[in-house]
Every structure is written in C-alpha cells, then in structure tokens.
Amino acid sequence: MTLSLYIARRFLATFAMVFGGFSVLLYLIDMVEQIRRFASADLGLGAAAELAALNTPQSVYRILPMIVILASIALFLALARSSELVVIRAAGRSALRMLVAPLVTTLVVGAVAVAALNPIVAGTAKRYEVRANQYKLGEGNVLSVTREGLWLRQGGPEGQTVIRAARSNYDGTVLYDATFIAFAEASGPVARIDAAEATLTEGAWLLTDAKEWTFTPGGNPEREAVRRDAMRLPSELTVDQIRDSFGTPSTVPIWDLPAFIAGLERAGFSARKHNVWFQMELALPLLLVAMVLVGAGFTMRHARSGNTGVMVLLAVVSGFAIFLLRNFAQVLGENGQIPVLLAAWTPPVAALLLSLSLLLHLEEG
C-alpha cells in the first residue's frame, strides 16, 4: 500500500507539473492570438488577457489526453533513471501490479475532469464566445432552445423582432406554430404575428395562415387584426447564423447536456452532434487510462537498455495517433456515418486493448 501511494503521488505531481506548464504556455500563445485576431477592434492588453484566460481552459481540456501521456512518460523515465523500477521489480512487484496505482489515479483525474472541470470549461468557453462576439460583431447569439420551444431574435432598421416557435425542422429554416413580436426602439411592442408555418428564404420569412395584430395608442388590436393566407416578413437572418447560434457542445456543461439534447429533439433539431460529445465525455476517463498504458508500454524499462529517445518518440506518436483516431471517429459520428456509441467508445476501448497487449508483450512476455 505504501508503494502504491508513493507511485500515485509521484504520478499526480508529474501530471500537475505538465498540466501547469501547458496551461501557462497556451495562455501566452492565446494572448498573442487574441491581439492578432481582434487587431481591427483596437483590443487592449487587459481585454486580450481576459479573452485568453477565458479561452485557455478549453484549449487545455482539449489536449488533456496528450498531457496524461506526457506525464506518464515523464514518470516512468524518472523511475527508470533513479533505478526505482529495478528495486520495485526486485521486490517481486510485476509491471501490471505497479501500474494499478497510476491507473486508479488517472481514473480519478478523469472523473474529476468530466464532473468538475467540464462545467468550468463550458462556462468559460460560453463567456468567451459572448465576449468575442461583442468585439467582433457587437451582438450575441440569435437562437436559444428552452422547454417552451425555441426563441430567435432578429434586428432591422425599425427595431428588434422576437420569434418563438413550438418546433422546427432540423436546421431552423422552417418554424411551426410561430409567433413574431416586433419591438420599436422606444415604444416597446408594436405588432404581433401568429403563423401556422414560417419558412426562411433569402431576405424574408414566408408566413402561412398568419394573423397580425398592431398595437397603436387608443386602438383595439383584436378588432383591427388582419388574417392572411400568406405574407412576407423581411429578415436579415441566414441559415448559417441560426446554425452557428447553437454554439459547440463543449459550451454546454455535461450535467446540462441530457436536458439540452431533449430540448433540441423536442424543437425538431438534430442532437447527434451533442449526443456524440456527451458519450465522448463519458468515455474520457477510459481514454486517459489507455494513454497511461501507452506511455508505460514504451518507457517502463531500464535506463541502460538504450534507445530511450526512440521509445519516447514512439510513445508520443502513438498518443497522437490515438488522439487523431478519436477525432476522426467523432467526425464520423456527427455526420451519421457510424452509430453514436461506436464513435465515442471504440477509440478508447481499442487504445486500451492495444496498449495492454503491448505492455504484456514487452514487459511480461
């Protein structure tokens, strides 16, 4: 037990050191990138530092598997150079038994990352998108999904229009049971239109079976209401704007993802992208364990065996290959080429089995 705690503590300290080093490095790089990206907005150093601080957690979280494999490599190289690996094996401890401590530690780190770090990263990423839109576009997202349906906002020369729909098609270009409420800049709501169906075309919404109320001082909106079989309502919204307003799944905390996915499906949108992300987050601890096994398989050997640099290079390349395979499977899953569970769980399971077979071949064979 004492030896296991010692190895676990060494691994945790090495992971913290690598994690902190990458965080500082990515923060400095991101600050320079924010200054370059928003050069036309005359971004100050303080604003660039704020944007970099909001964006860095997402960047670090994205490369967490690579951080784990580098921490694993650093740990086993340090144990080999100090001859601690020789002593541990001489005491009768096998390679697999020695790996139990770092593997359990990695599972705990992965669980904490998914349960606690993921919501933090989602919050900072969402805040970053809001701040970036303010500097770049001067406005925020135009769409949100709630239990009551979906809501859109569009602007125009006469003011803002808020749109609510019970449901829509997969890309938000056709709304059903839609309500349009027009607001003037100073006088509040000035008109309301209810339509059975609203279709977004270039430059306008085409409304079907619509009823329009106008709110004028001293008037009777219901008596003056007008029914139209079809009408055209000018709009500056585009399909890309609506699609981009969902943001990325990484901006939704994992605890809120099931409800968000249910809301998307109720509104008629495809939630496949969010489903893939949700399952991949659940599989993240298993992927981190596979990364530790990859690092151990190549570097858990005596320092005098030679070819240490080659083995480290092979471990890093193997980690990158698993990382790229995971991203490739994610793309296939989001496009519907393979099932969601297969896209999320196959890369970590395959990496775990391959790394375990490598370890058994090199250390126990």
Coordinates of C-alpha atoms in Angstrom, one line a residue:
M1 CA 0.0 0.0 0.0
T2 CA 2.8 2.4 0.8
L3 CA 4.5 1.7 -2.5
S4 CA 1.2 2.3 -4.4
L5 CA 0.6 5.6 -2.6
Y6 CA 4.2 6.7 -3.4
I7 CA 3.8 5.9 -7.1
A8 CA 0.3 7.5 -7.2
R9 CA 1.7 10.7 -5.5
R10 CA 4.6 10.8 -8.0
F11 CA 2.3 10.5 -10.9
L12 CA -0.1 13.1 -9.6
A13 CA 2.8 15.6 -9.0
T14 CA 4.1 14.9 -12.5
F15 CA 0.7 15.4 -14.1
A16 CA 0.2 18.7 -12.2
M17 CA 3.6 19.9 -13.4
V18 CA 2.9 19.1 -17.0
F19 CA -0.7 20.4 -16.8
G20 CA 0.5 23.7 -15.3
G21 CA 3.3 24.1 -17.9
F22 CA 0.9 23.6 -20.8
S23 CA -1.6 26.0 -19.3
V24 CA 0.9 28.8 -19.0
L25 CA 2.3 28.2 -22.5
L26 CA -1.1 28.0 -24.1
Y27 CA -2.2 31.2 -22.2
L28 CA 0.7 33.2 -23.6
I29 CA 0.2 31.9 -27.1
D30 CA -3.6 32.6 -26.9
M31 CA -3.0 36.1 -25.7
V32 CA -0.9 36.9 -28.8
E33 CA -3.6 35.2 -31.0
Q34 CA -6.3 37.4 -29.4
I35 CA -4.4 40.5 -30.1
R36 CA -3.9 39.5 -33.7
R37 CA -7.5 38.3 -34.2
F38 CA -9.1 41.5 -32.9
A39 CA -6.5 43.9 -34.2
S40 CA -9.2 45.9 -36.1
A41 CA -11.2 46.3 -32.8
D42 CA -8.2 48.0 -31.1
L43 CA -8.1 45.4 -28.4
G44 CA -6.1 46.5 -25.3
L45 CA -3.8 44.3 -23.4
G46 CA -6.2 43.8 -20.5
A47 CA -9.0 42.7 -22.8
A48 CA -6.7 40.3 -24.6
A49 CA -5.6 38.9 -21.3
E50 CA -9.3 38.4 -20.3
L51 CA -10.1 36.7 -23.6
A52 CA -7.1 34.4 -23.3
A53 CA -8.0 33.5 -19.8
L54 CA -11.5 32.5 -20.9
N55 CA -10.3 30.5 -23.9
T56 CA -7.2 28.8 -22.4
P57 CA -9.2 26.3 -20.2
Q58 CA -11.0 24.9 -23.3
S59 CA -7.6 24.5 -25.2
V60 CA -6.0 22.7 -22.2
Y61 CA -9.0 20.5 -21.7
R62 CA -9.0 19.5 -25.4
I63 CA -5.4 18.2 -25.2
L64 CA -5.9 16.5 -21.8
P65 CA -5.1 13.0 -23.2
M66 CA -1.8 14.3 -24.6
I67 CA -1.0 15.8 -21.2
V68 CA -1.6 12.5 -19.5
I69 CA 0.6 10.5 -21.8
L70 CA 3.4 13.1 -21.4
A71 CA 3.0 12.8 -17.6
S72 CA 3.1 9.0 -17.9
I73 CA 6.3 9.1 -20.0
A74 CA 8.0 11.6 -17.6
L75 CA 7.0 9.5 -14.5
F76 CA 8.4 6.2 -15.8
L77 CA 11.6 7.8 -17.2
A78 CA 12.2 9.3 -13.8
L79 CA 11.6 6.0 -12.1
A80 CA 14.0 4.2 -14.5
R81 CA 16.8 6.8 -14.2
S82 CA 16.7 6.6 -10.4
S83 CA 16.7 2.7 -10.6
E84 CA 13.4 2.6 -8.7
L85 CA 11.9 0.4 -11.3
V86 CA 14.7 -2.1 -10.7
V87 CA 14.1 -2.1 -7.0
I88 CA 10.4 -2.5 -7.4
R89 CA 10.8 -5.5 -9.7
A90 CA 13.4 -7.0 -7.4
A91 CA 10.9 -6.8 -4.6
G92 CA 8.6 -9.1 -6.7
R93 CA 6.2 -6.5 -8.0
S94 CA 5.2 -7.1 -11.6
A95 CA 4.6 -4.4 -14.2
L96 CA 0.9 -4.7 -14.2
R97 CA 0.6 -4.6 -10.4
M98 CA 2.9 -1.5 -10.3
L99 CA 0.5 0.2 -12.8
V100 CA -2.5 -0.2 -10.7
A101 CA -1.7 3.0 -8.7
P102 CA -1.2 5.4 -11.6
L103 CA -4.2 3.8 -13.4
V104 CA -6.5 4.4 -10.5
T105 CA -5.1 7.9 -10.1
T106 CA -5.8 8.5 -13.8
L107 CA -9.4 7.3 -13.4
V108 CA -9.9 9.7 -10.5
V109 CA -8.4 12.6 -12.5
G110 CA -10.6 11.7 -15.5
A111 CA -13.7 11.6 -13.3
V112 CA -12.9 14.9 -11.7
A113 CA -12.2 16.4 -15.2
V114 CA -15.5 15.3 -16.5
A115 CA -17.6 16.1 -13.4
A116 CA -15.9 19.4 -12.3
L117 CA -13.5 20.7 -15.0
N118 CA -16.0 20.2 -17.8
P119 CA -18.6 22.6 -16.4
I120 CA -15.9 25.2 -15.7
V121 CA -14.6 24.9 -19.3
A122 CA -18.1 25.1 -20.6
G123 CA -18.8 28.3 -18.7
T124 CA -15.5 30.0 -19.7
A125 CA -16.0 28.9 -23.4
K126 CA -19.5 30.3 -23.5
R127 CA -18.4 33.5 -21.9
Y128 CA -15.5 33.7 -24.4
E129 CA -18.0 33.4 -27.3
V130 CA -20.1 36.2 -25.9
R131 CA -17.1 38.5 -25.3
A132 CA -15.7 37.7 -28.7
N133 CA -19.0 38.4 -30.4
Q134 CA -19.1 41.7 -28.7
Y135 CA -15.7 42.7 -30.0
K136 CA -16.3 41.2 -33.5
L137 CA -19.9 41.6 -34.2
G138 CA -21.4 43.8 -31.5
E139 CA -24.1 41.3 -30.8
G140 CA -24.7 37.8 -29.3
N141 CA -26.3 34.7 -30.4
V142 CA -29.7 34.8 -32.1
L143 CA -31.2 31.5 -31.0
S144 CA -31.8 29.6 -27.8
V145 CA -33.8 26.4 -27.0
T146 CA -36.0 26.0 -23.9
R147 CA -38.7 23.7 -22.7
E148 CA -41.3 26.1 -24.3
G149 CA -39.7 25.7 -27.7
L150 CA -37.1 27.8 -29.5
W151 CA -36.6 31.5 -29.5
L152 CA -34.9 33.7 -32.1
R153 CA -34.0 37.3 -32.3
Q154 CA -33.5 39.4 -35.4
G155 CA -32.7 43.0 -35.9
G156 CA -33.8 45.5 -38.6
P157 CA -33.9 49.2 -39.3
E158 CA -37.2 49.6 -37.4
G159 CA -36.2 47.7 -34.3
Q160 CA -36.0 44.1 -33.0
T161 CA -38.2 41.1 -33.6
V162 CA -38.5 38.2 -31.2
I163 CA -39.6 34.9 -32.6
R164 CA -41.0 31.9 -30.7
A165 CA -41.8 28.6 -32.3
A166 CA -43.1 25.3 -30.8
R167 CA -40.8 23.3 -33.1
S168 CA -38.9 23.5 -36.3
N169 CA -37.1 21.4 -38.9
Y170 CA -33.6 20.2 -38.4
D171 CA -31.8 23.4 -39.4
G172 CA -34.3 26.0 -38.1
T173 CA -35.4 27.3 -41.5
V174 CA -39.0 26.1 -41.1
L175 CA -40.9 27.1 -37.9
Y176 CA -44.2 25.7 -36.8
D177 CA -46.7 27.5 -34.6
A178 CA -44.6 30.6 -34.8
T179 CA -45.1 33.9 -33.1
F180 CA -43.4 37.1 -34.2
I181 CA -43.4 40.1 -31.8
A182 CA -41.9 43.4 -33.2
F183 CA -40.4 45.9 -30.9
A184 CA -39.7 49.6 -31.6
E185 CA -36.6 51.1 -30.1
A186 CA -38.5 53.4 -27.8
S187 CA -42.2 52.4 -27.7
G188 CA -42.0 48.7 -26.9
P189 CA -44.0 46.1 -28.8
V190 CA -45.8 47.4 -31.9
A191 CA -47.1 44.3 -33.6
R192 CA -47.6 40.6 -33.3
I193 CA -48.0 37.9 -35.9
D194 CA -49.0 34.3 -35.4
A195 CA -48.4 31.9 -38.2
A196 CA -49.0 28.2 -38.6
E197 CA -45.8 27.9 -40.5
A198 CA -42.8 30.2 -41.3
T199 CA -40.2 29.4 -43.9
L200 CA -36.9 31.3 -44.0
T201 CA -35.9 32.4 -47.5
E202 CA -33.3 34.8 -48.7
G203 CA -34.2 38.2 -47.1
A204 CA -37.5 37.3 -45.6
W205 CA -39.8 34.9 -43.7
L206 CA -42.7 33.4 -45.7
L207 CA -45.6 33.1 -43.4
T208 CA -48.6 30.7 -43.9
D209 CA -52.0 31.1 -42.3
A210 CA -51.0 34.3 -40.5
K211 CA -52.8 36.7 -38.2
E212 CA -51.4 40.1 -37.5
W213 CA -52.2 42.4 -34.6
T214 CA -50.9 46.0 -34.4
F215 CA -50.6 47.9 -31.2
T216 CA -51.5 51.6 -31.5
P217 CA -52.4 54.0 -28.8
G218 CA -56.2 54.0 -28.3
G219 CA -56.7 51.2 -30.9
N220 CA -58.3 47.8 -30.5
P221 CA -55.8 45.2 -31.6
E222 CA -58.3 42.3 -31.9
R223 CA -60.8 44.3 -33.9
E224 CA -58.1 45.6 -36.2
A225 CA -56.4 42.2 -36.6
V226 CA -55.8 41.0 -40.2
R227 CA -55.8 37.4 -41.4
R228 CA -53.6 36.5 -44.4
D229 CA -53.2 33.1 -46.1
A230 CA -49.6 34.1 -46.9
M231 CA -47.4 37.1 -46.1
R232 CA -43.7 38.1 -46.3
L233 CA -41.8 39.4 -43.4
P234 CA -38.3 40.9 -44.1
S235 CA -35.5 39.3 -42.2
E236 CA -31.7 39.6 -42.2
L237 CA -31.2 36.1 -40.7
T238 CA -29.4 33.4 -42.6
V239 CA -29.3 29.6 -42.2
D240 CA -25.6 29.9 -41.1
Q241 CA -26.5 32.4 -38.4
I242 CA -29.1 30.1 -36.9
R243 CA -26.9 27.1 -37.1
D244 CA -23.9 28.9 -35.5
S245 CA -26.1 30.2 -32.7
F246 CA -26.2 26.7 -31.2
G247 CA -22.6 27.1 -30.4
T248 CA -20.5 24.0 -29.8
P249 CA -21.4 21.1 -27.5
S250 CA -18.4 22.0 -25.4
T251 CA -20.1 25.2 -24.2
V252 CA -22.9 23.1 -22.5
P253 CA -21.9 21.6 -19.1
I254 CA -22.1 17.8 -19.1
W255 CA -24.7 17.9 -16.3
D256 CA -27.0 20.0 -18.5
L257 CA -26.4 18.1 -21.7
P258 CA -29.2 15.5 -21.4
A259 CA -31.8 18.2 -20.9
F260 CA -30.3 20.3 -23.7
I261 CA -30.4 17.3 -26.0
A262 CA -34.0 16.6 -25.1
G263 CA -34.9 20.3 -25.8
L264 CA -33.2 20.1 -29.2
E265 CA -35.1 17.0 -30.1
R266 CA -38.4 18.5 -28.9
A267 CA -37.8 21.5 -31.0
G268 CA -37.2 19.3 -34.1
F269 CA -33.4 19.8 -34.4
S270 CA -30.9 17.0 -34.7
A271 CA -29.0 16.4 -31.5
R272 CA -26.5 13.9 -32.9
K273 CA -23.5 16.2 -32.5
H274 CA -24.3 16.8 -28.8
N275 CA -25.0 13.1 -28.3
V276 CA -21.6 12.2 -29.7
W277 CA -19.9 14.8 -27.4
F278 CA -21.8 13.6 -24.4
Q279 CA -20.7 10.0 -24.9
M280 CA -17.1 11.0 -25.6
E281 CA -17.0 12.9 -22.4
L282 CA -18.2 9.8 -20.5
A283 CA -15.5 7.8 -22.2
L284 CA -12.8 10.3 -21.4
P285 CA -11.5 8.6 -18.2
L286 CA -11.1 5.3 -20.1
L287 CA -9.1 7.2 -22.8
L288 CA -6.8 8.7 -20.2
V289 CA -6.2 5.2 -18.8
A290 CA -5.2 4.0 -22.2
M291 CA -2.8 6.9 -22.6
V292 CA -1.1 5.9 -19.3
L293 CA -0.7 2.3 -20.6
V294 CA 0.8 3.5 -23.9
G295 CA 3.3 5.6 -22.0
A296 CA 4.2 2.7 -19.7
G297 CA 4.5 0.2 -22.5
F298 CA 7.2 2.2 -24.3
T299 CA 9.1 3.8 -21.3
M300 CA 8.7 1.4 -18.4
R301 CA 12.2 -0.1 -19.0
H302 CA 15.7 0.2 -17.5
A303 CA 17.5 3.3 -18.5
R304 CA 20.6 1.3 -19.6
S305 CA 18.5 -0.6 -22.2
G306 CA 19.2 2.1 -24.7
N307 CA 17.1 3.7 -27.4
T308 CA 15.3 5.8 -24.8
G309 CA 14.7 8.6 -27.2
V310 CA 13.3 6.3 -29.9
M311 CA 10.9 4.8 -27.3
V312 CA 9.7 8.2 -26.1
L313 CA 9.1 9.3 -29.7
L314 CA 7.1 6.1 -30.4
A315 CA 5.0 6.7 -27.3
V316 CA 4.3 10.3 -28.3
V317 CA 3.5 9.3 -31.9
S318 CA 1.2 6.5 -30.6
G319 CA -0.6 9.0 -28.4
F320 CA -1.1 11.4 -31.3
A321 CA -2.4 8.5 -33.4
I322 CA -5.0 7.6 -30.8
F323 CA -5.9 11.3 -30.4
L324 CA -6.4 11.7 -34.2
L325 CA -8.4 8.4 -34.4
R326 CA -10.7 9.7 -31.6
N327 CA -11.3 13.0 -33.5
F328 CA -11.9 11.1 -36.8
A329 CA -14.4 8.9 -35.1
Q330 CA -16.1 12.0 -33.7
V331 CA -16.5 13.4 -37.1
L332 CA -17.9 10.2 -38.5
G333 CA -20.4 10.0 -35.6
E334 CA -21.5 13.6 -36.0
N335 CA -22.1 13.1 -39.7
G336 CA -24.1 9.9 -39.1
Q337 CA -21.7 7.6 -40.8
I338 CA -21.3 5.4 -37.7
P339 CA -23.5 5.0 -34.6
V340 CA -23.0 7.4 -31.7
L341 CA -21.9 4.8 -29.2
L342 CA -19.4 3.3 -31.7
A343 CA -17.9 6.7 -32.4
A344 CA -17.5 7.6 -28.7
W345 CA -16.4 4.3 -27.2
T346 CA -14.5 2.4 -29.9
P347 CA -11.3 4.6 -29.9
P348 CA -10.7 4.4 -26.1
V349 CA -11.5 0.7 -25.9
A350 CA -9.3 -0.1 -28.9
A351 CA -6.5 2.0 -27.5
L352 CA -6.8 0.3 -24.1
L353 CA -6.7 -3.2 -25.6
L354 CA -3.8 -2.4 -27.9
S355 CA -1.7 -0.7 -25.2
L356 CA -2.4 -3.5 -22.8
S357 CA -1.3 -6.1 -25.4
L358 CA 1.9 -4.0 -26.0
L359 CA 2.6 -3.9 -22.3
L360 CA 2.1 -7.6 -21.9
H361 CA 4.4 -8.3 -24.9
L362 CA 7.2 -6.0 -23.8
E363 CA 7.1 -6.5 -20.0
E364 CA 5.6 -9.8 -19.3
G365 CA 6.5 -11.7 -22.5

